[in-house]
């Protein structure tokens, strides 16, 4: 490995509305290395990378590229300097083909039109060069996530990027896809491309990185090579206190069936079958986890169960009663609690107060209404009680939910859903985007609820989460349940394989 | 406290800026802005009669402003208030001359109810289009305005034409005096009813379950669905009530002022409703002063035309500017640097065509 | 799958359009065989009626393809009709009139762009402001007692205009009607085969993706709105300088809004929108002809509201099936 520095940051600071996202950050990237930037959600990693890729301007500090001081005013400049950024949420235009997405912004021109022939040739050359294949005419929104990511990598390579920044690239991938990605990265490094790899996953860092910078609350806590450190040390540095990496919960003592789905078939918004012939049951005091790569029908499954999406055929039974489709209120009144996947869109009304959000599903019932209409006293009383019980950090029940942090917003949803007298809970991606402390909190609450006697359906693309919480694990692949495993018999590898292929 | 000050600064500032620029337009077109505005003020507030005239003009404006604001709460842009207003006016006038032999108070209410129902049904039709087909309410609303004009034009020309001898104009007969709205203590009855409507709208939105549902649908349509609200039905009801308010406005205008329906009256009222709703910060009690203000402009316009020779269309220009300044919060943000702004105060309308509800 | 970003159609739809096209064509040929004069009159009239709608739809779709919802087209047209007419009266030149009409449309576009793109105001309200302002300005400055000074005349292409049916319909036309046909195909080509088109569509679907590739989404939107103003301006000039010959208050009569329905019906593609505009035009022309021949004796108020009714029906049926650009109506803000 060469010891040439390609990128150097000195004293970078950035403040948002009085909150320090980065303070006095130094960072060095050497040619042909994979440098991991490790930190938990909200540590300031993305801010730092957005500064490098020209989306943000630092308040203070200097950036050197190949030893020369540079000012990166906008993404265009970053591209010129050979910096390619692969965002966590892909920057791909959904209706475009791979080809169109790759050339967007750097289109080869012939006369007045785009020279598609030339573009095709260039992509073919790149393909051979790096051993990456891609179908230029596929519409990107129809491609699997792993391939979409490859389109993103192509976008950077097409612009001759020498520095590649990947922001949480494995967050949406399954283990096998992650392995493929790592192979690709290794190949790219051999072509003298330098890579910054942003993540909060410790094992990955140990597996792929040549050097590791740990970031906590906007500050770089140290730079290591994987040989001189271990996961436990990195975790403590990253979180700032001692943590348990493994949760060991008491096993469940399942009771009678509270929820059952029989031969459920659901269409997606585009009119294709997204859930096909799915059957399963959830018992009292049991967590059933649904593992699967995102986009294999989980969203449609949970929406149809919650009464938000039409079902084509099949039946849903809750607490022994068959449920009508498309009637969320009936489901709720029969004992459904629901932590929705998109909490900002479905779970909360952002401009509303905490108090109003906490009665969002019961606003029409006593004591929240009385003869003259709504009963603000009862609503506030309920809210104060819940704020105390669930430790929500807020100025008071009247504070607007949009002013809260992500973790506290999730707590508002949990306080609402867990305080109702329910018998069955769907939790869809309940910890996505939360910091470690909040994740722990949510996990504990789920287990507590289970032990209280509820049946829980946990849908998550984090395999760790599924494995550590669930008593029974279902694997969903292309809308079908492909495997039902007891917790004791499940391993990361076997489930990962089913997640990609549908069988072991 | 700060919030209260803030909610005054923008409307008041908007009025000042819009009048300033309106004055520049006047100056550039060769009129004396000071003379024109003085005439306007005199025409609007110069005497008891002119104040009454201002209140009379403010009445339909307030009803339309309330209608627009009510729909705003559910994230709907009811630009069809004009059509709803026209149908309301027509229905009230038909009820006014058709129903005979009922006591005065009773007749007044019958005609008002007829107007409210006509406007409400038309509003609900547009609400249904939005809720069940996803057709954008702005386009359908404007189309419905044209349709309402055409239909009433036909009705006034044929089945309901005033056939009294000597009449050559297409219009309905005069309504019976039993359906006239009286003045109470010198204040036009219609204005009092519109004040009452403002209080009712405030009560519904602030204290009723329906109000909570409407606010939720406006601020978070997906969350509303998630929580079990029937969003489509709420949209429909919102438009029904909004249309009822507009239709009632039409009835008040017929029973209080015009006493008969004649085509081509009050065009452009729907747009004025939007200006008023936004000028009043989409709050029922803000809409009251806002409509009095615009009412004053309209009441004073004649005087301005008469004594300062200024075309009354200058009012339209000033209104467009008002709408601009009220919406362009950025403008004030830059002017008053110390002011903190909260996201929730921003009006939340549905972006895009909204094919899915 | 129906995607707005590509001129793609379901095969089912394709067959449907193909068959109805053939049906329509045979009806036209049949009626030409029965009565050539009336057929030519109807077709000419539908082409004329469709012109402002097609131009308005072009304005709408250039804005919407880049993510801006423009409901101010009505006002842009009205201002253009007004200024085009005034300049024609002052200078006596129809050409100058058309040019200043276009300029007025683009100027209104700049105002709209400043509000929506620079100030990030709500796009629906901005459109309403443009409409109000146009009504106010044209009303306030409306000069009384000006006489019309002529309008753009039809031009006959040599030889081509002698052809049966297509000759008189397509090659004996007035200039704006004819240029509209060319512009439709030009915009279609630009939108799907050039850099401008690719970037416009990218910004309309997912502006942040475009931004990360160094394309300034807000600048693209800004100039697209101004380009759209060109078409709205031309539509306005058509109304006052080619169709009527004078300016009348509120002469656009909702065409700016109908144009948006036309655009949706045509799935945000220029050729599709043109087809939709022609259908609208045809419906209007047939209706006028029937009225003229006294075949139908429906009161004029009912026939007059036909375009508005069709618009509502089109919106109600097609808005769910046709997918609009992804970022439509949402102001783009960097993080």
Coordinates of N, CA and C in Angstrom, one line a residue, chain A residues 169-249:
Chain A
X169 N -23.3 1.9 3.8 CA -23.7 1.1 2.6 C -24.4 -0.2 2.9
X170 N -24.1 -0.8 4.1 CA -24.7 -2.1 4.3 C -26.0 -2.1 5.1
X171 N -26.5 -0.8 5.4 CA -27.7 -0.7 6.2 C -28.9 -1.4 5.5
X172 N -28.9 -1.4 4.2 CA -30.0 -2.0 3.4 C -29.7 -3.3 2.8
X173 N -28.5 -3.8 3.1 CA -28.1 -5.1 2.4 C -28.2 -6.2 3.4
X174 N -28.4 -7.4 2.8 CA -28.4 -8.6 3.6 C -26.9 -9.2 3.6
X175 N -26.6 -10.1 4.5 CA -25.2 -10.5 4.6 C -24.5 -10.9 3.3
X176 N -25.2 -11.7 2.5 CA -24.6 -12.1 1.2 C -24.3 -10.9 0.3
X177 N -25.2 -9.9 0.2 CA -25.0 -8.8 -0.6 C -23.8 -7.9 0.0
X178 N -23.8 -7.9 1.3 CA -22.7 -7.2 1.9 C -21.3 -7.9 1.5
X179 N -21.3 -9.2 1.5 CA -20.0 -9.8 1.1 C -19.7 -9.4 -0.4
X180 N -20.7 -9.4 -1.2 CA -20.4 -9.0 -2.6 C -19.9 -7.6 -2.7
X181 N -20.5 -6.7 -1.9 CA -20.0 -5.3 -1.8 C -18.6 -5.2 -1.4
X182 N -18.3 -6.0 -0.4 CA -16.9 -6.0 0.1 C -15.9 -6.5 -0.9
X183 N -16.3 -7.5 -1.7 CA -15.4 -7.9 -2.8 C -15.2 -6.8 -3.8
X184 N -16.3 -6.1 -4.1 CA -16.2 -5.0 -5.1 C -15.2 -4.0 -4.5
X185 N -15.4 -3.6 -3.3 CA -14.6 -2.6 -2.7 C -13.1 -3.0 -2.7
X186 N -12.8 -4.3 -2.4 CA -11.4 -4.8 -2.5 C -10.9 -4.6 -3.9
X187 N -11.7 -4.9 -4.9 CA -11.2 -4.8 -6.3 C -10.9 -3.3 -6.6
X188 N -11.8 -2.4 -6.1 CA -11.6 -1.0 -6.4 C -10.4 -0.5 -5.7
X189 N -10.1 -0.9 -4.6 CA -8.9 -0.5 -3.9 C -7.6 -0.9 -4.6
X190 N -7.7 -2.1 -5.3 CA -6.6 -2.5 -6.1 C -6.4 -1.6 -7.3
X191 N -7.4 -0.9 -7.7 CA -7.3 0.1 -8.8 C -6.9 1.4 -8.3
X192 N -6.4 1.5 -7.1 CA -5.9 2.7 -6.5 C -7.0 3.7 -6.1
X193 N -8.2 3.2 -5.9 CA -9.2 4.1 -5.4 C -9.2 4.0 -3.9
X194 N -9.4 5.2 -3.3 CA -9.4 5.2 -1.8 C -10.9 5.3 -1.4
X195 N -11.1 4.7 -0.3 CA -12.5 4.5 0.1 C -12.7 5.0 1.6
X196 N -13.8 5.8 1.8 CA -14.2 6.1 3.2 C -15.5 5.3 3.4
X197 N -15.5 4.6 4.5 CA -16.6 3.7 4.7 C -17.3 4.1 6.0
X198 N -18.5 4.6 5.9 CA -19.1 5.1 7.1 C -20.1 4.0 7.7
X199 N -20.0 3.7 9.0 CA -20.8 2.7 9.5 C -20.9 2.8 11.0
X200 N -21.9 2.1 11.5 CA -22.0 1.9 13.0 C -21.9 0.5 13.4
X201 N -21.6 -0.4 12.4 CA -21.5 -1.8 12.6 C -20.1 -2.2 12.9
X202 N -19.8 -2.8 14.1 CA -18.5 -3.1 14.5 C -17.8 -4.2 13.7
X203 N -18.6 -5.3 13.5 CA -18.0 -6.4 12.8 C -17.5 -6.1 11.5
X204 N -18.3 -5.3 10.7 CA -17.9 -4.9 9.4 C -16.6 -4.1 9.4
X205 N -16.5 -3.2 10.4 CA -15.3 -2.4 10.4 C -14.1 -3.4 10.6
X206 N -14.2 -4.3 11.5 CA -13.1 -5.2 11.7 C -12.8 -6.0 10.5
X207 N -13.8 -6.3 9.7 CA -13.7 -7.2 8.5 C -13.0 -6.5 7.3
X208 N -13.4 -5.2 7.1 CA -13.0 -4.6 5.8 C -12.0 -3.5 6.0
X209 N -11.9 -2.8 7.1 CA -11.2 -1.6 7.1 C -9.7 -1.8 7.2
X210 N -8.9 -0.9 6.6 CA -7.5 -0.8 6.8 C -7.1 0.1 8.0
X211 N -7.9 1.2 8.1 CA -7.8 1.9 9.3 C -9.2 2.4 9.8
X212 N -9.3 2.8 11.0 CA -10.6 3.1 11.7 C -10.5 4.4 12.4
X213 N -11.4 5.3 12.1 CA -11.5 6.5 12.9 C -12.8 6.4 13.7
X214 N -12.8 6.7 15.0 CA -14.0 6.6 15.8 C -14.5 8.0 16.1
X215 N -15.8 8.2 15.8 CA -16.3 9.5 16.1 C -17.4 9.4 17.1
X216 N -17.4 10.4 18.1 CA -18.5 10.4 19.1 C -18.8 11.9 19.3
X217 N -20.1 12.2 19.2 CA -20.6 13.6 19.4 C -19.7 14.6 18.7
X218 N -19.4 14.4 17.4 CA -18.8 15.4 16.6 C -17.3 15.4 16.7
X219 N -16.7 14.6 17.6 CA -15.3 14.6 17.8 C -14.7 13.3 17.4
X220 N -13.5 13.3 16.8 CA -12.8 12.1 16.5 C -12.1 11.6 17.8
X221 N -12.4 10.4 18.2 CA -11.9 9.9 19.5 C -10.6 9.1 19.3
X222 N -10.3 8.8 18.1 CA -9.0 8.0 17.9 C -9.0 7.4 16.6
X223 N -7.8 7.1 16.1 CA -7.6 6.4 14.8 C -6.8 5.1 15.1
X224 N -7.3 4.0 14.6 CA -6.6 2.7 14.9 C -6.5 1.9 13.6
X225 N -5.7 0.9 13.7 CA -5.7 -0.2 12.6 C -6.4 -1.3 13.3
X226 N -7.1 -2.2 12.5 CA -7.9 -3.3 13.1 C -7.1 -4.2 14.0
X227 N -5.8 -4.3 13.7 CA -5.0 -5.3 14.5 C -4.8 -4.8 15.9
X228 N -4.8 -3.5 16.1 CA -4.4 -3.0 17.4 C -5.6 -2.7 18.3
X229 N -6.8 -3.1 17.8 CA -8.0 -2.9 18.7 C -9.0 -4.1 18.6
X230 N -10.1 -4.0 19.4 CA -11.1 -5.0 19.2 C -12.5 -4.4 19.3
X231 N -13.5 -5.2 19.1 CA -14.9 -4.7 19.0 C -15.3 -4.0 20.3
X232 N -15.0 -4.6 21.4 CA -15.4 -4.1 22.7 C -14.8 -2.7 23.0
X233 N -13.5 -2.5 22.6 CA -12.9 -1.2 22.9 C -13.5 -0.2 21.9
X234 N -13.7 -0.6 20.7 CA -14.3 0.4 19.7 C -15.7 0.8 20.2
X235 N -16.5 -0.2 20.7 CA -17.8 0.1 21.1 C -17.9 1.1 22.2
X236 N -17.0 0.9 23.2 CA -16.9 1.8 24.3 C -16.6 3.2 23.9
X237 N -15.6 3.3 22.9 CA -15.2 4.6 22.4 C -16.3 5.3 21.7
X238 N -17.0 4.5 20.9 CA -18.1 5.0 20.1 C -19.2 5.5 20.9
X239 N -19.6 4.8 21.9 CA -20.8 5.2 22.7 C -20.4 6.0 23.9
X240 N -19.2 5.9 24.4 CA -18.8 6.8 25.5 C -19.1 6.2 26.8
X241 N -19.5 4.9 26.8 CA -19.6 4.3 28.1 C -19.6 2.8 27.8
X242 N -19.6 2.0 28.9 CA -19.5 0.6 28.7 C -20.9 0.0 28.2
X243 N -20.8 -0.9 27.3 CA -22.1 -1.4 26.7 C -22.0 -2.9 26.7
X244 N -23.2 -3.5 26.7 CA -23.3 -4.9 26.5 C -23.6 -5.1 25.1
X245 N -22.8 -5.9 24.4 CA -23.0 -6.1 23.0 C -24.1 -7.2 22.7
X246 N -24.3 -8.0 23.7 CA -25.4 -9.1 23.5 C -26.5 -8.9 24.5
X247 N -27.7 -9.0 24.1 CA -28.8 -9.0 25.0 C -29.2 -10.4 25.2
X248 N -29.4 -10.8 26.5 CA -29.9 -12.1 26.7 C -31.2 -12.0 27.5
X249 N -32.3 -12.3 26.8 CA -33.6 -12.1 27.5 C -34.1 -13.5 27.8

